[in-house]
Coordinates of C-alpha atoms in Angstrom, one line a residue:
M3 CA 96.6 112.5 5.7
P4 CA 98.3 109.5 7.4
I5 CA 98.1 109.5 11.1
A6 CA 101.2 108.5 12.9
V7 CA 100.6 105.9 15.6
M8 CA 103.0 105.6 18.5
A9 CA 102.9 102.5 20.7
V10 CA 103.6 103.2 24.3
S11 CA 104.1 100.5 26.9
F12 CA 103.9 100.9 30.6
D13 CA 105.4 98.9 33.4
Q14 CA 102.4 97.2 35.0
R15 CA 104.1 97.0 38.4
V16 CA 102.6 99.6 40.7
V17 CA 104.3 100.7 43.8
V18 CA 101.6 101.2 46.4
A19 CA 102.1 102.8 49.8
A20 CA 101.3 100.2 52.4
Q21 CA 98.8 100.9 55.1
E22 CA 100.6 101.1 58.4
P23 CA 100.2 97.7 60.1
S24 CA 98.1 97.5 63.3
M25 CA 99.4 95.7 66.4
R26 CA 97.3 93.6 68.8
V27 CA 98.8 93.9 72.2
L28 CA 97.6 91.8 75.2
L29 CA 97.3 94.3 78.1
S30 CA 95.7 92.2 80.8
Q31 CA 93.7 89.1 81.7
A32 CA 91.8 89.5 85.0
S33 CA 88.4 88.9 86.6
V34 CA 87.6 92.6 86.7
V35 CA 88.9 95.5 84.6
R36 CA 88.1 99.2 84.9
L37 CA 88.5 102.1 82.5
R38 CA 87.6 105.7 82.2
A39 CA 88.0 108.7 79.9
D40 CA 90.8 111.0 80.6
G41 CA 88.6 114.1 80.4
D42 CA 85.0 115.0 79.6
Q43 CA 85.1 113.5 76.2
P44 CA 83.4 110.1 76.4
F45 CA 84.6 106.9 74.7
L46 CA 82.3 104.7 72.5
V47 CA 81.5 101.1 73.4
R48 CA 80.4 98.8 70.6
G49 CA 78.9 95.3 70.9
L50 CA 76.2 96.0 73.5
G51 CA 73.3 95.4 71.0
R52 CA 72.0 99.0 71.2
G53 CA 74.4 100.8 68.9
D54 CA 77.5 102.5 70.1
Q55 CA 77.2 103.7 73.7
G56 CA 79.0 106.8 74.9
M57 CA 80.5 106.3 78.3
R58 CA 82.8 108.1 80.7
S59 CA 83.7 105.1 82.9
M60 CA 83.1 101.4 82.8
E61 CA 83.7 98.2 84.8
V62 CA 83.9 94.9 83.0
S63 CA 83.5 91.6 84.7
L64 CA 82.2 88.1 84.1
R65 CA 78.9 86.6 85.1
A66 CA 77.8 83.2 83.9
G67 CA 80.4 83.2 81.2
R68 CA 79.2 86.5 79.8
L69 CA 80.7 90.0 80.0
R70 CA 78.9 92.2 82.5
I71 CA 79.3 96.0 82.0
R72 CA 78.5 98.6 84.6
G73 CA 79.2 102.1 83.3
Q74 CA 78.5 105.8 83.6
L75 CA 77.0 107.1 80.4
S76 CA 77.9 110.4 78.7
D77 CA 74.8 112.0 80.2
G78 CA 75.9 111.1 83.8
S79 CA 73.5 108.3 84.4
S80 CA 74.6 104.7 85.3
R81 CA 73.6 101.5 83.6
S82 CA 74.3 97.8 83.7
L83 CA 74.6 95.9 80.4
A84 CA 75.6 92.5 79.2
A85 CA 77.4 91.1 76.1
R86 CA 77.9 87.5 75.1
S87 CA 81.6 87.3 74.3
A88 CA 83.2 90.5 73.1
I89 CA 82.9 94.3 73.2
E90 CA 85.1 97.1 71.8
V91 CA 86.0 100.5 73.1
L92 CA 86.6 102.7 70.1
G93 CA 88.4 105.4 72.0
S94 CA 87.6 109.1 72.0
E95 CA 88.8 112.2 70.2
D96 CA 90.8 113.1 73.3
P97 CA 94.6 112.7 72.4
R98 CA 95.3 111.7 76.0
G99 CA 93.9 108.2 75.5
I100 CA 91.7 106.1 77.8
W101 CA 92.6 105.0 81.3
L102 CA 92.7 101.2 81.9
G103 CA 93.7 100.7 85.5
S104 CA 96.6 103.0 86.2
R105 CA 97.7 103.5 82.6
R106 CA 96.4 105.3 79.5
Y107 CA 96.3 103.8 76.1
R108 CA 95.6 105.0 72.5
G109 CA 93.8 103.2 69.8
R110 CA 91.0 100.6 70.3
L111 CA 90.4 98.2 73.2
Q112 CA 88.9 94.8 72.7
F113 CA 87.4 92.9 75.7
L114 CA 87.1 89.1 75.3
V115 CA 86.1 86.2 77.4
R116 CA 89.1 83.8 77.7
G117 CA 89.8 81.2 80.3
G118 CA 87.2 82.4 82.7
Q119 CA 88.6 85.9 82.7
V120 CA 88.3 89.2 80.9
Q121 CA 91.1 89.6 78.3
V122 CA 92.0 93.1 77.1
V123 CA 93.7 93.6 73.7
N124 CA 94.9 97.0 72.5
H125 CA 94.7 97.6 68.7
L126 CA 96.8 100.5 67.4
G127 CA 99.2 101.4 64.6
I128 CA 102.7 100.0 64.9
E129 CA 104.4 103.4 64.9
T130 CA 102.2 104.7 67.8
Y131 CA 102.9 101.4 69.6
L132 CA 106.6 101.8 69.2
A133 CA 106.8 105.3 70.6
S134 CA 105.7 103.7 73.9
V135 CA 107.8 100.6 73.6
V136 CA 111.0 102.6 73.1
G137 CA 110.2 104.6 76.3
S138 CA 109.3 101.5 78.2
E139 CA 112.4 99.6 77.2
M140 CA 115.0 102.4 77.5
P141 CA 115.3 105.6 79.6
H142 CA 114.0 108.4 77.3
R143 CA 117.0 110.6 78.2
W144 CA 119.5 108.2 76.6
P145 CA 121.3 109.3 73.4
L146 CA 119.1 109.4 70.3
P147 CA 121.1 106.8 68.4
A148 CA 120.4 104.2 71.2
L149 CA 116.7 105.0 71.1
Q150 CA 116.7 104.8 67.3
A151 CA 118.4 101.4 67.4
Q152 CA 115.8 100.2 69.9
A153 CA 113.0 101.5 67.7
V154 CA 114.3 99.6 64.6
A155 CA 114.8 96.4 66.6
A156 CA 111.4 96.6 68.3
R157 CA 109.7 97.3 65.0
T158 CA 111.4 94.3 63.4
Y159 CA 110.5 92.1 66.3
A160 CA 106.8 93.3 66.3
L161 CA 106.3 92.8 62.6
R162 CA 107.7 89.3 62.9
Q163 CA 105.0 88.4 65.5
L164 CA 102.0 89.6 63.5
G165 CA 99.4 86.8 63.2
K166 CA 101.3 84.2 65.2
A167 CA 98.9 84.1 68.1
G168 CA 95.1 83.9 68.1
D169 CA 93.7 87.0 69.7
F170 CA 96.9 89.0 70.0
D171 CA 100.3 89.5 68.4
V172 CA 102.4 90.4 71.4
K173 CA 102.1 90.9 75.1
A174 CA 102.8 94.2 76.9
T175 CA 105.4 92.6 79.2
V176 CA 109.0 91.3 78.9
S177 CA 107.5 88.1 77.5
S178 CA 107.4 90.1 74.2
Q179 CA 108.6 93.7 74.7
V180 CA 107.5 96.1 77.3
Y181 CA 104.6 98.5 76.4
R182 CA 103.2 100.9 79.0
G183 CA 100.9 103.1 77.0
V184 CA 100.9 106.9 76.8
E185 CA 102.9 107.4 79.9
S186 CA 106.1 106.1 78.2
E187 CA 105.8 108.3 75.2
T188 CA 108.1 111.3 75.2
P189 CA 109.4 113.7 72.5
S190 CA 112.6 111.8 72.3
T191 CA 111.0 108.4 71.9
I192 CA 108.6 109.8 69.3
E193 CA 111.6 111.3 67.4
A194 CA 113.4 108.0 67.5
V195 CA 110.4 106.2 66.0
E196 CA 109.6 108.9 63.4
S197 CA 113.2 109.3 62.3
T198 CA 113.4 105.5 61.6
R199 CA 109.9 105.1 60.3
S200 CA 109.3 101.8 58.6
L201 CA 113.0 100.7 58.9
V202 CA 113.5 97.1 59.7
L203 CA 116.3 94.5 60.0
V204 CA 116.3 91.7 57.4
H205 CA 118.6 88.8 56.6
A206 CA 118.3 86.8 53.4
G207 CA 115.2 88.7 52.5
R208 CA 113.3 88.0 55.7
L209 CA 112.7 89.9 59.0
I210 CA 115.3 88.8 61.5
N211 CA 114.5 87.7 65.1
A212 CA 115.6 91.0 66.6
V213 CA 115.8 89.9 70.2
F214 CA 117.5 92.2 72.7
H215 CA 118.3 92.2 76.4
S216 CA 119.5 94.6 79.1
S217 CA 123.2 93.9 79.6
S218 CA 125.3 90.9 78.4
G219 CA 128.0 91.3 81.0
G220 CA 130.7 91.8 78.4
A221 CA 130.0 89.5 75.5
T222 CA 126.7 88.6 73.9
E223 CA 125.6 84.9 73.6
P224 CA 125.2 83.0 70.3
S225 CA 121.5 82.1 69.9
G226 CA 122.3 78.4 69.5
E227 CA 123.7 78.2 73.0
V228 CA 120.5 79.6 74.5
W229 CA 117.8 78.3 72.1
R230 CA 117.7 75.5 69.6
N231 CA 118.7 77.3 66.5
Q232 CA 122.0 79.1 65.8
L233 CA 121.0 82.0 63.6
P234 CA 123.7 83.5 61.4
Y235 CA 123.1 87.1 62.6
L236 CA 122.9 86.2 66.4
V237 CA 126.6 85.4 67.1
S238 CA 128.7 86.4 70.1
V239 CA 130.2 89.9 69.9
A240 CA 132.0 92.0 72.5
D241 CA 129.7 94.3 74.3
H242 CA 130.1 97.9 75.5
D243 CA 128.2 97.6 78.7
Q244 CA 131.0 98.0 81.2
H245 CA 129.2 101.1 82.7
S246 CA 126.0 99.2 83.3
P247 CA 124.8 99.0 86.9
V248 CA 124.2 95.3 86.3
H249 CA 127.6 94.6 84.7
R250 CA 128.6 92.8 87.9
W251 CA 126.3 91.8 90.7
N252 CA 126.1 89.3 93.6
K253 CA 123.3 87.6 95.6
R254 CA 123.4 85.6 98.8
F255 CA 121.2 82.7 100.0
D256 CA 121.3 81.5 103.6
D257 CA 120.7 78.0 104.8
D258 CA 117.0 78.5 105.4
A259 CA 116.5 80.0 101.9
L260 CA 118.4 77.1 100.3
R261 CA 116.2 74.5 102.1
D262 CA 113.1 76.3 100.8
L263 CA 114.4 76.7 97.3
F264 CA 115.7 73.1 97.0
R265 CA 113.2 71.1 98.9
E266 CA 113.8 68.0 96.8
T267 CA 117.4 67.8 98.0
G268 CA 116.8 69.2 101.5
G269 CA 119.0 72.2 100.9
V270 CA 122.5 72.6 99.3
K271 CA 125.7 71.0 100.4
R272 CA 127.4 71.3 97.0
L273 CA 126.6 73.1 93.8
Q274 CA 128.6 71.9 90.8
V275 CA 128.6 73.6 87.4
L276 CA 128.7 70.8 84.8
K277 CA 128.7 72.7 81.6
T278 CA 129.1 76.4 80.4
S279 CA 128.7 78.1 77.1
S280 CA 131.5 79.7 75.2
T281 CA 131.0 83.0 77.0
G282 CA 130.9 81.4 80.5
R283 CA 127.1 81.2 81.0
V284 CA 125.9 78.2 83.0
R285 CA 124.2 75.5 80.8
T286 CA 123.8 72.7 83.4
A287 CA 124.5 72.4 87.1
R288 CA 124.1 69.7 89.8
V289 CA 122.8 70.6 93.2
Q290 CA 123.6 68.1 96.0
G291 CA 121.9 68.1 99.4
P292 CA 121.2 65.8 102.3
R293 CA 118.3 64.1 100.5
G294 CA 119.9 63.6 97.1
S295 CA 121.0 65.5 94.0
L296 CA 119.3 67.5 91.2
V297 CA 120.5 68.5 87.7
L298 CA 119.1 71.8 86.4
T299 CA 119.6 73.7 83.2
G300 CA 121.1 77.2 83.5
R301 CA 117.7 78.7 82.8
E302 CA 116.0 76.6 85.4
L303 CA 118.7 77.5 88.0
R304 CA 118.4 81.2 87.1
K305 CA 114.6 81.1 87.5
R306 CA 114.7 79.2 90.8
L307 CA 117.3 81.5 92.4
G308 CA 115.9 84.7 90.8
L309 CA 119.2 85.6 89.2
K310 CA 119.8 88.4 86.7
S311 CA 121.5 86.1 84.2
T312 CA 123.2 82.7 83.8
M313 CA 126.6 84.3 83.5
V314 CA 127.3 83.4 87.1
Q315 CA 129.6 81.5 89.4
F316 CA 128.9 80.2 92.8
E317 CA 130.7 80.0 96.1
L318 CA 129.3 77.8 98.9
I319 CA 130.6 79.3 102.1
N320 CA 130.6 77.0 105.1
G321 CA 130.9 78.3 108.6
S322 CA 133.1 75.3 109.5
T323 CA 136.8 75.1 108.7
D324 CA 136.6 71.7 106.9
S325 CA 139.3 72.2 104.3
S326 CA 138.4 69.0 102.4
T327 CA 134.9 70.3 101.8
A328 CA 136.2 73.6 100.7
S329 CA 138.6 72.0 98.2
A330 CA 135.9 69.9 96.7
I331 CA 133.6 72.9 96.2
A332 CA 136.4 74.9 94.6
T333 CA 137.5 72.2 92.3
A334 CA 133.9 71.8 91.0
Q335 CA 134.1 75.4 89.7
R336 CA 137.4 75.2 87.9
A337 CA 136.7 73.1 84.9
P338 CA 133.9 75.2 83.3
Q339 CA 135.9 78.4 84.0
A340 CA 139.0 77.0 82.3
T341 CA 136.9 76.1 79.2
S342 CA 135.4 79.6 79.1
Q343 CA 138.9 81.2 79.4
A344 CA 140.2 79.0 76.6
A345 CA 137.3 80.0 74.4
A346 CA 137.8 83.6 75.1
Q347 CA 141.5 83.4 74.2
A348 CA 140.7 81.6 70.9
A349 CA 138.0 84.1 69.8
P350 CA 138.9 86.5 67.1
P351 CA 138.5 90.3 67.5
L352 CA 134.7 91.0 67.5
I353 CA 134.2 94.7 66.9
G354 CA 134.8 96.7 63.8
L355 CA 134.5 93.6 61.6
W356 CA 131.3 93.9 59.6
Q357 CA 132.3 90.7 57.8
D358 CA 133.2 87.6 59.6
S359 CA 133.0 83.8 59.2
A360 CA 130.0 83.5 61.3
S361 CA 127.7 86.0 59.6
G362 CA 129.0 86.7 56.1
P363 CA 128.9 90.1 54.4
D364 CA 126.9 92.9 55.8
T365 CA 125.1 95.9 54.4
T366 CA 123.2 98.8 55.9
S367 CA 120.3 101.0 54.7
G368 CA 119.0 104.5 54.7
N369 CA 115.5 105.9 54.0
S370 CA 114.5 104.8 50.5
T371 CA 114.8 101.6 48.5
S372 CA 116.6 103.4 45.6
S373 CA 119.5 104.7 47.8
N374 CA 119.2 102.5 50.9
T375 CA 121.5 99.5 50.3
M376 CA 125.1 100.5 50.9
S377 CA 127.8 99.3 48.5
S378 CA 130.6 97.1 49.9
N379 CA 133.0 100.0 49.7
T380 CA 130.6 102.2 51.7
A381 CA 130.1 99.4 54.3
S382 CA 133.9 98.9 54.6
S383 CA 134.5 102.6 55.2
S384 CA 131.7 102.7 57.8
S385 CA 133.4 99.6 59.4
G386 CA 136.7 101.3 59.4
R387 CA 135.3 104.5 61.0
L388 CA 133.6 102.6 63.8
A389 CA 136.7 100.4 64.3
S390 CA 138.9 103.5 64.8
L391 CA 136.2 105.2 66.9
L392 CA 135.7 102.3 69.2
P393 CA 138.7 100.4 70.3
P394 CA 137.9 96.7 70.9
P395 CA 137.0 96.1 74.6
P396 CA 138.4 93.0 76.1
L397 CA 136.1 90.0 76.5
P398 CA 134.6 90.0 80.0
P399 CA 137.0 89.1 82.7
L400 CA 135.6 86.0 84.3
L401 CA 135.1 86.0 88.0
P402 CA 138.2 84.8 89.9
L403 CA 138.7 81.2 90.6
L404 CA 137.7 80.2 94.0
N405 CA 140.6 80.0 96.4
P406 CA 140.3 76.9 98.7
S407 CA 142.4 78.6 101.4
A408 CA 139.7 81.2 101.8
F409 CA 137.5 78.5 103.3
N410 CA 140.1 77.9 106.0
Q411 CA 139.8 81.5 107.3
P412 CA 137.3 82.2 110.1
R413 CA 134.2 83.9 108.8
P414 CA 133.0 86.1 111.7
D415 CA 129.6 86.7 110.0
L416 CA 128.8 83.0 109.9
K417 CA 128.1 80.5 112.6
V418 CA 129.8 77.1 112.7
G419 CA 127.9 74.8 110.4
E420 CA 126.0 77.6 108.7
I421 CA 126.0 77.5 104.9
V422 CA 125.6 80.5 102.6
L423 CA 125.5 80.3 98.8
E424 CA 126.9 83.4 97.1
A425 CA 126.1 83.9 93.4
R426 CA 128.5 86.3 91.6
G427 CA 127.3 87.2 88.2
Q428 CA 127.5 89.6 85.2
G429 CA 124.8 91.1 83.0
F430 CA 121.0 91.0 83.0
G431 CA 118.9 88.9 80.6
H432 CA 119.4 86.1 78.1
G433 CA 122.4 87.8 76.5
V434 CA 121.3 87.2 72.9
G435 CA 121.1 90.0 70.3
M436 CA 121.4 93.7 71.1
S437 CA 122.5 94.7 74.6
Q438 CA 120.6 97.9 75.5
W439 CA 123.4 99.1 77.8
G440 CA 125.9 98.2 75.1
A441 CA 123.9 100.3 72.6
H442 CA 124.0 103.2 75.2
G443 CA 127.8 102.8 75.5
L444 CA 128.3 102.8 71.7
A445 CA 126.1 105.8 71.3
L446 CA 128.1 107.7 73.9
Q447 CA 131.2 106.9 71.8
G448 CA 129.7 108.4 68.7
A449 CA 128.1 105.4 66.8
D450 CA 124.9 106.0 64.9
F451 CA 121.9 103.7 65.1
R452 CA 123.0 101.8 62.0
E453 CA 126.4 101.0 63.4
I454 CA 124.9 99.9 66.7
L455 CA 122.5 97.6 65.0
L456 CA 125.0 96.1 62.6
H457 CA 127.4 95.4 65.5
Y458 CA 124.8 93.2 67.3
Y459 CA 123.0 91.7 64.3
R460 CA 125.8 90.6 62.1
G461 CA 125.1 90.2 58.4
A462 CA 121.7 92.0 58.7
E463 CA 120.5 94.8 56.4
I464 CA 118.6 97.9 57.4
R465 CA 116.0 99.1 55.0
P466 CA 112.3 100.1 54.8
Y467 CA 109.9 97.2 55.3
R468 CA 108.7 95.4 52.2
S469 CA 105.6 93.2 52.0
S470 CA 107.8 90.3 50.8
D471 CA 110.0 90.4 53.9
D472 CA 107.7 88.1 55.8
P473 CA 104.9 86.1 54.2
A474 CA 103.1 85.8 57.5
V475 CA 102.5 89.5 57.6
A476 CA 99.0 90.2 56.3
L477 CA 99.8 92.9 53.8
R478 CA 98.4 91.7 50.5
L479 CA 99.7 94.3 48.1
R480 CA 100.0 94.2 44.3
S481 CA 103.4 95.9 44.4
E482 CA 107.0 95.0 44.1
S483 CA 107.9 96.9 47.3
A484 CA 105.9 99.0 49.7
W485 CA 106.2 100.8 53.0
W486 CA 104.1 103.3 54.9
G487 CA 105.3 106.9 54.8

């Protein structure tokens, strides 16, 4: 009896669930560090040459280039031990984490000898890391869409940093993104992370540089005017941060402070803004004093004066009534302001337009690769809904031009000859990418996290992370697409 043979072919591409990436976070670099268990459950120390040691507390320092460990063992006895270059604290089963100084951390702690100090690196899964980052970067009581937007931006930023440094991927400070351990985890930040699990921002098939800042002062800054490269998704957009406590601010410097801050010039007799960006941020300025002049970039000037941002104007107030000096100071401020006003008038509407000449078409994503990428019709309807929901705010009103006649009025709070520099500014941070206060404002007006992110990162796509999104990420998977679930 003939036997029927049926040939069956199978697609050899296998979709594999990726292992959740692990982050390496630099927590501290100091001469001495101390840690302890949160409860009675000891933590395990590896690398002491005697197997894993259970300890309740430990002090790590350096002696002759080697790690010196003084600790209380799990049986209550004390011991001093040494290690050549590295030890690891594996953590305990206690969900409360391990105390390092005044903070608790989950995951594994690595202690290394670097630069004559003890370097501490926290190893933990990215989603656990993000639950703390969101709570460290934003108040946990903020609306969920704002927290979700922060989670996606922070996840994208973190994944993009994997493997770039030697011993760690990111720092726990504003140099990367703030991470404060267990204390910054709350039910709302955990929900924000879990509800966006594995979602990232991509552009042209690669993870974007998802930078963010506190408050732009009314309009975000194009990346090319702050850093070297103009990225297509980091363009200037109108912000919704008018309610921010740092939307407007001022700071004064008296004569003594100015002499101390500008020792090269012997103080400040005149401060001239030479060039501003399209949004009015200082790019270069000249400081003139009794001993000479000094040209600084906006970033250098901000750092020297301790300003919140470079979107700032200056008024040099003189206790004398010398009108010629006042006029010269005021004139120096006019040119850059006029340029900024002209740029603001020429700028097209910036909100509710998911497609513009700077960034190209935009799409958004949901929770699976099969249904995530929105069609152009869906994107257009989302754009229209947000545009009707959120009327375009005006570009930030620039600070008023200095009035020379104001210098001719007696200043009862100043002595004759006394000089005070007043900085009047807007916003907090570099101004590029997502404004956290702007995200808060958009969330209050009903925007969801996708609409918030696609407003600040023009032309980006939101979807689950794929191993092909960034070749630098060490996920070597034999799969077409993968994400951790």
